[in-house]
mmCIF file of C-alpha atoms and ligand atoms in Angstrom:
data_model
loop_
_atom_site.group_PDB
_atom_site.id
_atom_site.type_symbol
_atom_site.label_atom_id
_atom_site.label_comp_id
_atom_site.label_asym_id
_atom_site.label_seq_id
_atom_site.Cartn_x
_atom_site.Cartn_y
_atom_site.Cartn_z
ATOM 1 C CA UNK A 22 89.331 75.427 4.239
ATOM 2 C CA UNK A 23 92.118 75.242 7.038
ATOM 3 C CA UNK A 24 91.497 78.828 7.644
ATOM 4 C CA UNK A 25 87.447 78.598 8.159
ATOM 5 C CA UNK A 26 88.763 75.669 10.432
ATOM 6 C CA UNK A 27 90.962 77.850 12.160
ATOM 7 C CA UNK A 28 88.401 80.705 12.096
ATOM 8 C CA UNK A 29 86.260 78.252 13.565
ATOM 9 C CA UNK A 30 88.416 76.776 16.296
ATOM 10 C CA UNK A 31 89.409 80.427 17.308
ATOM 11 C CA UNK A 32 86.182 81.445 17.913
ATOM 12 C CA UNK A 33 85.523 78.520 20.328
ATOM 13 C CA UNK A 34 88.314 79.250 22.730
ATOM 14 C CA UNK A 35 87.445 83.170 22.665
ATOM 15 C CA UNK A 36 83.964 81.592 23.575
ATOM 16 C CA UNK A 37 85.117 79.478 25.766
ATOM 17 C CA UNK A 38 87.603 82.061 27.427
ATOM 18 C CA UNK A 39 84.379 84.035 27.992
ATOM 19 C CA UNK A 40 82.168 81.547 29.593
ATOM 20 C CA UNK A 41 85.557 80.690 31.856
ATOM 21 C CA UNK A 42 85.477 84.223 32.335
ATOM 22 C CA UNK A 43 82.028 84.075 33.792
ATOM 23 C CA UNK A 44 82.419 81.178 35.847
ATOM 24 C CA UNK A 45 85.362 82.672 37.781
ATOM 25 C CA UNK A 46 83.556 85.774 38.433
ATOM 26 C CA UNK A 47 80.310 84.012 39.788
ATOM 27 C CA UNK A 48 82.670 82.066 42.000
ATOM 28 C CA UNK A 49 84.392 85.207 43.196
ATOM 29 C CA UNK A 50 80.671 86.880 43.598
ATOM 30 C CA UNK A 51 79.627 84.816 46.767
ATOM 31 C CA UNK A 52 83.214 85.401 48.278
ATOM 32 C CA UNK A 53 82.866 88.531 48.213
ATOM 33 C CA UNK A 54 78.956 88.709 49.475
ATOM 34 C CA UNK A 55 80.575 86.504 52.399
ATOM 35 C CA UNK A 56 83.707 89.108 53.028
ATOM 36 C CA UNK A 57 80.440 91.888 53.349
ATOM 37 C CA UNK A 58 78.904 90.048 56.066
ATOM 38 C CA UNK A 59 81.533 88.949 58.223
ATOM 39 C CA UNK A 60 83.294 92.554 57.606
ATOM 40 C CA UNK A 61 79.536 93.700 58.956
ATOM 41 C CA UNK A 62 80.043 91.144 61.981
ATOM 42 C CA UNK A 63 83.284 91.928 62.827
ATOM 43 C CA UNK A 64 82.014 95.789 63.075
ATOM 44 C CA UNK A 65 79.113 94.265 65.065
ATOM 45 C CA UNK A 66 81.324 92.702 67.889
ATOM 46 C CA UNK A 67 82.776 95.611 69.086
ATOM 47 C CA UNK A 68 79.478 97.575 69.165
ATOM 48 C CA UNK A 69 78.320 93.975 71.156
ATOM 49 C CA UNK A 70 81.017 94.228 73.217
ATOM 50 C CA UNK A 71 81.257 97.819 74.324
ATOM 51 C CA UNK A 72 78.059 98.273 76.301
ATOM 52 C CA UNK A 73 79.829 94.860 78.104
ATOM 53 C CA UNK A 74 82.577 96.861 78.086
ATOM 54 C CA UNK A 75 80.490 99.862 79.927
ATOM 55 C CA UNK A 76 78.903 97.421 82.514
ATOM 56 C CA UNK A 77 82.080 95.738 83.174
ATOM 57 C CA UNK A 78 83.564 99.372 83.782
ATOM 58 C CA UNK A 79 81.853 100.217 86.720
ATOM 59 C CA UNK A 80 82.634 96.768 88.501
ATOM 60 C CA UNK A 81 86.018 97.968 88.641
ATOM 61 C CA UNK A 82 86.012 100.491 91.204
ATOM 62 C CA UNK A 83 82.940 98.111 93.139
ATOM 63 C CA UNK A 84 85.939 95.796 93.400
ATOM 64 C CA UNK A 85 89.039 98.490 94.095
ATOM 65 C CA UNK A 86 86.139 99.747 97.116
ATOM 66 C CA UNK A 87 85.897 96.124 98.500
ATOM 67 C CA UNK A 88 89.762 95.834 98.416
ATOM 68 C CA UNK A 89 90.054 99.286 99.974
ATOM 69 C CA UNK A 90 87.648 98.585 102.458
ATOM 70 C CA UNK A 91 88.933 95.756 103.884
ATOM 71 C CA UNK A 92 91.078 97.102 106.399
ATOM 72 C CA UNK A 93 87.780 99.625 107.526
ATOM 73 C CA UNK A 94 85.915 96.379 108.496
ATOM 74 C CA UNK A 95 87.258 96.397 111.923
ATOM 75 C CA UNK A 96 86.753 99.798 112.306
ATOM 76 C CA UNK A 97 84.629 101.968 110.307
ATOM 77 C CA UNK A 98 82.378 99.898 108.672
ATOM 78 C CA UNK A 99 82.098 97.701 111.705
ATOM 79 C CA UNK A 100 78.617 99.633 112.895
ATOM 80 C CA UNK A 101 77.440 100.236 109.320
ATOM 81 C CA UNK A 102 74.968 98.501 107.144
ATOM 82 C CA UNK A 103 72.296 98.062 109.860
ATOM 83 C CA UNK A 104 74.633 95.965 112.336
ATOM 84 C CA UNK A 105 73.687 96.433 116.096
ATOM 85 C CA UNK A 106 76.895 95.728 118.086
ATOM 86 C CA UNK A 107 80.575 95.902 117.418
ATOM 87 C CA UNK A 108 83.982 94.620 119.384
ATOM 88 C CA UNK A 109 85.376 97.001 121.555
ATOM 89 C CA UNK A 110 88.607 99.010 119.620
ATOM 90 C CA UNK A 111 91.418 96.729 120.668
ATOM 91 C CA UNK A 112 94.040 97.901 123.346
ATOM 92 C CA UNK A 113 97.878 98.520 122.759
ATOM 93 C CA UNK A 114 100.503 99.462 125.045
ATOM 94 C CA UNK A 115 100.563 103.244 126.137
ATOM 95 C CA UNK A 116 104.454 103.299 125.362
ATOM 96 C CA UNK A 117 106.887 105.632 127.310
ATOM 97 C CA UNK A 118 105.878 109.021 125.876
ATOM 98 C CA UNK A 119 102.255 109.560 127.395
ATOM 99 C CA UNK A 120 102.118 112.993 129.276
ATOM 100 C CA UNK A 121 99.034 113.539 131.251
ATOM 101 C CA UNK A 122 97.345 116.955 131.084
ATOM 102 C CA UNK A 123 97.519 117.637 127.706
ATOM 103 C CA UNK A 124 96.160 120.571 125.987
ATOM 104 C CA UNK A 125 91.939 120.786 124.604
ATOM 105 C CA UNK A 126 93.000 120.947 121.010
ATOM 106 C CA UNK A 127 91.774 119.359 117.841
ATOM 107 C CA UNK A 128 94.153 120.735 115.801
ATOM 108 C CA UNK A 129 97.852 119.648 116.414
ATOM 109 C CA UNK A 130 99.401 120.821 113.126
ATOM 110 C CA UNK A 131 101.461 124.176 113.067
ATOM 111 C CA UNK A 132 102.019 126.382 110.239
ATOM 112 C CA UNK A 133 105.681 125.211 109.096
ATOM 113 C CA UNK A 134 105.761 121.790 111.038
ATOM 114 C CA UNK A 135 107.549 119.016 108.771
ATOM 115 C CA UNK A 136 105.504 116.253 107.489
ATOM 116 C CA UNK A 137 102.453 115.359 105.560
ATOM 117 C CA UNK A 138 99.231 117.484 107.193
ATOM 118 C CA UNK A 139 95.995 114.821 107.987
ATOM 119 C CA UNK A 140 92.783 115.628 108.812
ATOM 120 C CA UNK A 141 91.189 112.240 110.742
ATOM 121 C CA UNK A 142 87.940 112.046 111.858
ATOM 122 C CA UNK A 143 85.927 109.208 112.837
ATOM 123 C CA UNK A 144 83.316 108.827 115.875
ATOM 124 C CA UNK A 145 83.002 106.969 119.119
ATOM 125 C CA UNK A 146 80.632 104.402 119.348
ATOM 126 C CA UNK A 147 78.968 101.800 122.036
ATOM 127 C CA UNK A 148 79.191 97.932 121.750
ATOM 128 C CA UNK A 149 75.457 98.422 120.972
ATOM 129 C CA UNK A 150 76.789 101.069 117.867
ATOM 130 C CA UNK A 151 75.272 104.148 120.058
ATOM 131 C CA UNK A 152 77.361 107.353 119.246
ATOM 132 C CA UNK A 153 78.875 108.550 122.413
ATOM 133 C CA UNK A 154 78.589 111.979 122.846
ATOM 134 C CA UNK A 155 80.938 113.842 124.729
ATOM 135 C CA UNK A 156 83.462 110.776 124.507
ATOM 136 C CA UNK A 157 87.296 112.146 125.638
ATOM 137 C CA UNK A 158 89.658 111.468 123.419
ATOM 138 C CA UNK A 159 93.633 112.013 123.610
ATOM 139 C CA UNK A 160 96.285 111.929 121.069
ATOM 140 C CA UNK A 161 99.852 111.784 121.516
ATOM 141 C CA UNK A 162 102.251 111.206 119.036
ATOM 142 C CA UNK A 163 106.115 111.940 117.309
ATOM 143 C CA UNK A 164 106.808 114.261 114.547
ATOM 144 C CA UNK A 165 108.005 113.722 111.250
ATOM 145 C CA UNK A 166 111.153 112.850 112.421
ATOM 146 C CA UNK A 167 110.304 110.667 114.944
ATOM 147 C CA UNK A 168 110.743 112.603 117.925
ATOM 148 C CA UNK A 169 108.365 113.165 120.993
ATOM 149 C CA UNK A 170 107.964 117.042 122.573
ATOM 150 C CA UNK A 171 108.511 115.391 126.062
ATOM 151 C CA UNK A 172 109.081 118.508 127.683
ATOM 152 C CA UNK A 173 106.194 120.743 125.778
ATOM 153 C CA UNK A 174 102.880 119.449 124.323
ATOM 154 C CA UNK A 175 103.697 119.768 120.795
ATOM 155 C CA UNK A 176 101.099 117.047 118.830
ATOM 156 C CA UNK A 177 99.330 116.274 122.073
ATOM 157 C CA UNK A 178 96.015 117.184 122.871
ATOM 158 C CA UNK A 179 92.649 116.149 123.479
ATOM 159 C CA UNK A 180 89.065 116.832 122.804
ATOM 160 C CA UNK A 181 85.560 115.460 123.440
ATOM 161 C CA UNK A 182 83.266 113.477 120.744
ATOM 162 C CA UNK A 183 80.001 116.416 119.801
ATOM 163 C CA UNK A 184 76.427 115.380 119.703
ATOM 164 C CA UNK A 185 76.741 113.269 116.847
ATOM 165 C CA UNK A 186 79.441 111.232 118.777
ATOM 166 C CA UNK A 187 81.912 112.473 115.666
ATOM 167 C CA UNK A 188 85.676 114.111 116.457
ATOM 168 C CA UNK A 189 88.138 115.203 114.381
ATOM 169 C CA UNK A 190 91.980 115.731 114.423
ATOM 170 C CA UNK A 191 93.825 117.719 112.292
ATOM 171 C CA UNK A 192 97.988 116.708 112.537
ATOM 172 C CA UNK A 193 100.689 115.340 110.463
ATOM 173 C CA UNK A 194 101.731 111.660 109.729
ATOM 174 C CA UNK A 195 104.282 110.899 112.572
ATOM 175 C CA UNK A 196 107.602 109.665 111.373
ATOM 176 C CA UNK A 197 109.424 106.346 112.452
ATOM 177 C CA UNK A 198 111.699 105.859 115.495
ATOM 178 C CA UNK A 199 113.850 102.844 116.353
ATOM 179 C CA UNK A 200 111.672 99.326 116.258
ATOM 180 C CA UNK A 201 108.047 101.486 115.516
ATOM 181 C CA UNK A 202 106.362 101.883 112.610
ATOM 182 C CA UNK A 203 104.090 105.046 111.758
ATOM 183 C CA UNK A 204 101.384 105.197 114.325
ATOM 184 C CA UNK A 205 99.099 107.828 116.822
ATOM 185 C CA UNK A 206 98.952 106.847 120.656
ATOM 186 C CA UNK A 207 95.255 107.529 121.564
ATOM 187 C CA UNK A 208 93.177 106.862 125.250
ATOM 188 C CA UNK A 209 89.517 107.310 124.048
ATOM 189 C CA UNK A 210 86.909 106.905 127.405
ATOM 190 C CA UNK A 211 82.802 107.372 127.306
ATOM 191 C CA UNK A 212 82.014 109.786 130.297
ATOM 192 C CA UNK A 213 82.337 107.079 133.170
ATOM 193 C CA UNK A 214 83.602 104.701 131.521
ATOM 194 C CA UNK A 215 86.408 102.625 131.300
ATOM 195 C CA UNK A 216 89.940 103.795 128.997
ATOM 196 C CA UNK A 217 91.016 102.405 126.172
ATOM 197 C CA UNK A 218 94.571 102.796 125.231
ATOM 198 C CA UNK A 219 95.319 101.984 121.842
ATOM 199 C CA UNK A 220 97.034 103.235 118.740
ATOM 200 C CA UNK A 221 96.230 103.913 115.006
ATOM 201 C CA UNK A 222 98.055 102.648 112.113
ATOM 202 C CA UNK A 223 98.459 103.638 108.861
ATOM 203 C CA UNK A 224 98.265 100.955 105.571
ATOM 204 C CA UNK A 225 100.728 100.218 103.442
ATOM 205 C CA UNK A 226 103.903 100.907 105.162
ATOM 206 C CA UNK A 227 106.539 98.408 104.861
ATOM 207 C CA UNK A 228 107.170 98.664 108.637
ATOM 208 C CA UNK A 229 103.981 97.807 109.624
ATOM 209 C CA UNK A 230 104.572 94.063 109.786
ATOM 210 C CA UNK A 231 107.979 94.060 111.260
ATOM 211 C CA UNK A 232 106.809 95.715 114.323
ATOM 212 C CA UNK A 233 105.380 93.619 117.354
ATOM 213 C CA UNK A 234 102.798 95.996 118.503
ATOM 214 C CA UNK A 235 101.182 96.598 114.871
ATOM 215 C CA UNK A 236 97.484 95.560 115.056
ATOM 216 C CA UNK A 237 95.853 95.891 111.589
ATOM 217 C CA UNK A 238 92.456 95.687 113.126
ATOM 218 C CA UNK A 239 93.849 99.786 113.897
ATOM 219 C CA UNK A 240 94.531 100.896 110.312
ATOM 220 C CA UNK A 241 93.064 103.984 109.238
ATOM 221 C CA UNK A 242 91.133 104.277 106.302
ATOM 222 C CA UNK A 243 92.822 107.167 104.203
ATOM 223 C CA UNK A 244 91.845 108.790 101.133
ATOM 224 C CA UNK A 245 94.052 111.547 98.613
ATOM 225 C CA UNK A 246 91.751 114.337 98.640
ATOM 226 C CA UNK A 247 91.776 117.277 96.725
ATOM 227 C CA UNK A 248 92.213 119.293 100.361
ATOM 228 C CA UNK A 249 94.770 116.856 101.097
ATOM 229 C CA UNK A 250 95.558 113.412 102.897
ATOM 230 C CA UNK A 251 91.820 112.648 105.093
ATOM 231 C CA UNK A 252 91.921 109.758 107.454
ATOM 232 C CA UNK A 253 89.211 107.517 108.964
ATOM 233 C CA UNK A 254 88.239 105.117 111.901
ATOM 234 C CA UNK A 255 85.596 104.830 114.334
ATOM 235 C CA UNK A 256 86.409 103.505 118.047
ATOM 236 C CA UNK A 257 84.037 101.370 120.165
ATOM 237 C CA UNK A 258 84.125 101.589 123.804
ATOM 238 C CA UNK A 259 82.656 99.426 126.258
ATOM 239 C CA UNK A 260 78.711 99.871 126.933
ATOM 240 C CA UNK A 261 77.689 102.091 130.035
HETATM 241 FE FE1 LIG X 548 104.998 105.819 120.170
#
């Protein structure tokens, strides 16, 4: 008798073991169906978020222009974008070094001369942003090292704007001297007009803003090409 009773009570708890069994699987089931989706969603995101990703990507460089353009808006960019008249360049002292008579030469750089080599180009404009053709430009300007040929014309010369109003100077960056920071002495004049005397500046030196005559409304724009270090700015001279 005790052992159909304990038969009986044995079977119950296997049965009951079972249906416990089954309960803790059908609660485990919709855990599970949950992990699928969310795995699903979390695979989803990234696919979401890449094409943001790919349209946020070419915002970067929109922005690195803007920043890099900043210092061109005095100068280059000054006649672009449909705008119809423009500051004249600004003027800067002509320093001690200026030697009248100066070769016609758009190239200043030697084979073997120390220093970085930079091709700058850039044109002569009107107030009105009319190219000025046959504009006369003249550079001047120290070495590497700082020094001024005052008794030859080495890294002086000048040359005239073409029909396009465009010129273009091939030299190296000039190095510092006492009190200066990096810079190019240039007179630019429109045939009969009057001469500017200015200078051109290039960004990101440290010596820039210690030195008096610095005008950042004269930086060049320059770019890292693969044909080496390019430089850019456009002058404006008064309207004939
Ligand atoms: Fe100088």
């Amino acid at each position: 008798m005790y052992k159909w009773r304990n038969q009986v009570i044995q079977n119950k708890l296997y049965i009951l073991a079972i249906a416990f069994s089954i309960l803790a699987l059908a609660a485990c089931a919709p855990a599970t169906a949950v992990n699928s989706p969310s795995g699903n969603t979390v695979t989803t995101v990234p696919t979401s978020v890449s094409p943001t990703n790919s349209i946020a990507t070419p915002l970067i460089p929109e922005t690195g222009s803007t920043s890099t353009a900043e210092p061109a808006t005095d100068s280059s960019l000054a006649c672009g974008g449909g705008a119809t008249s423009a500051n004249v360049t600004p003027s800067l002292t002509e320093g001690p070094y200026y030697k009248s008579g100066s070769p016609g030469q758009a190239n200043l750089f030697q084979e073997g001369m120390p220093g970085t080599k930079i091709v700058i180009t850039g044109y002569v404009y009107d107030t009105n942003c009319q190219p000025v053709v046959n504009a006369w430009l003249d550079f001047w300007q120290a070495d590497a090292n700082g020094n001024y040929d005052n008794s030859g014309y080495t890294l002086r010369g000048h040359q005239y704007t073409d029909a396009n109003g465009r010129f273009q100077l091939t030299t190296v960056v000039p190095g510092l001297y006492p009190g200066r920071t990096e810079h190019i002495h240039v007179k630019v004049q429109a045939p009969n007009g009057q001469t500017i005397t200015s200078q051109l500046f290039f960004p990101g030196v440290t010596q820039n803003n210690e030195d008096g005559i610095y005008n950042a409304g004269l930086l060049l724009s320059l770019t890292e090409t693969a044909d080496g270090l390019q430089g850019q700015y456009n002058f404006f001279v008064p309207g004939s």
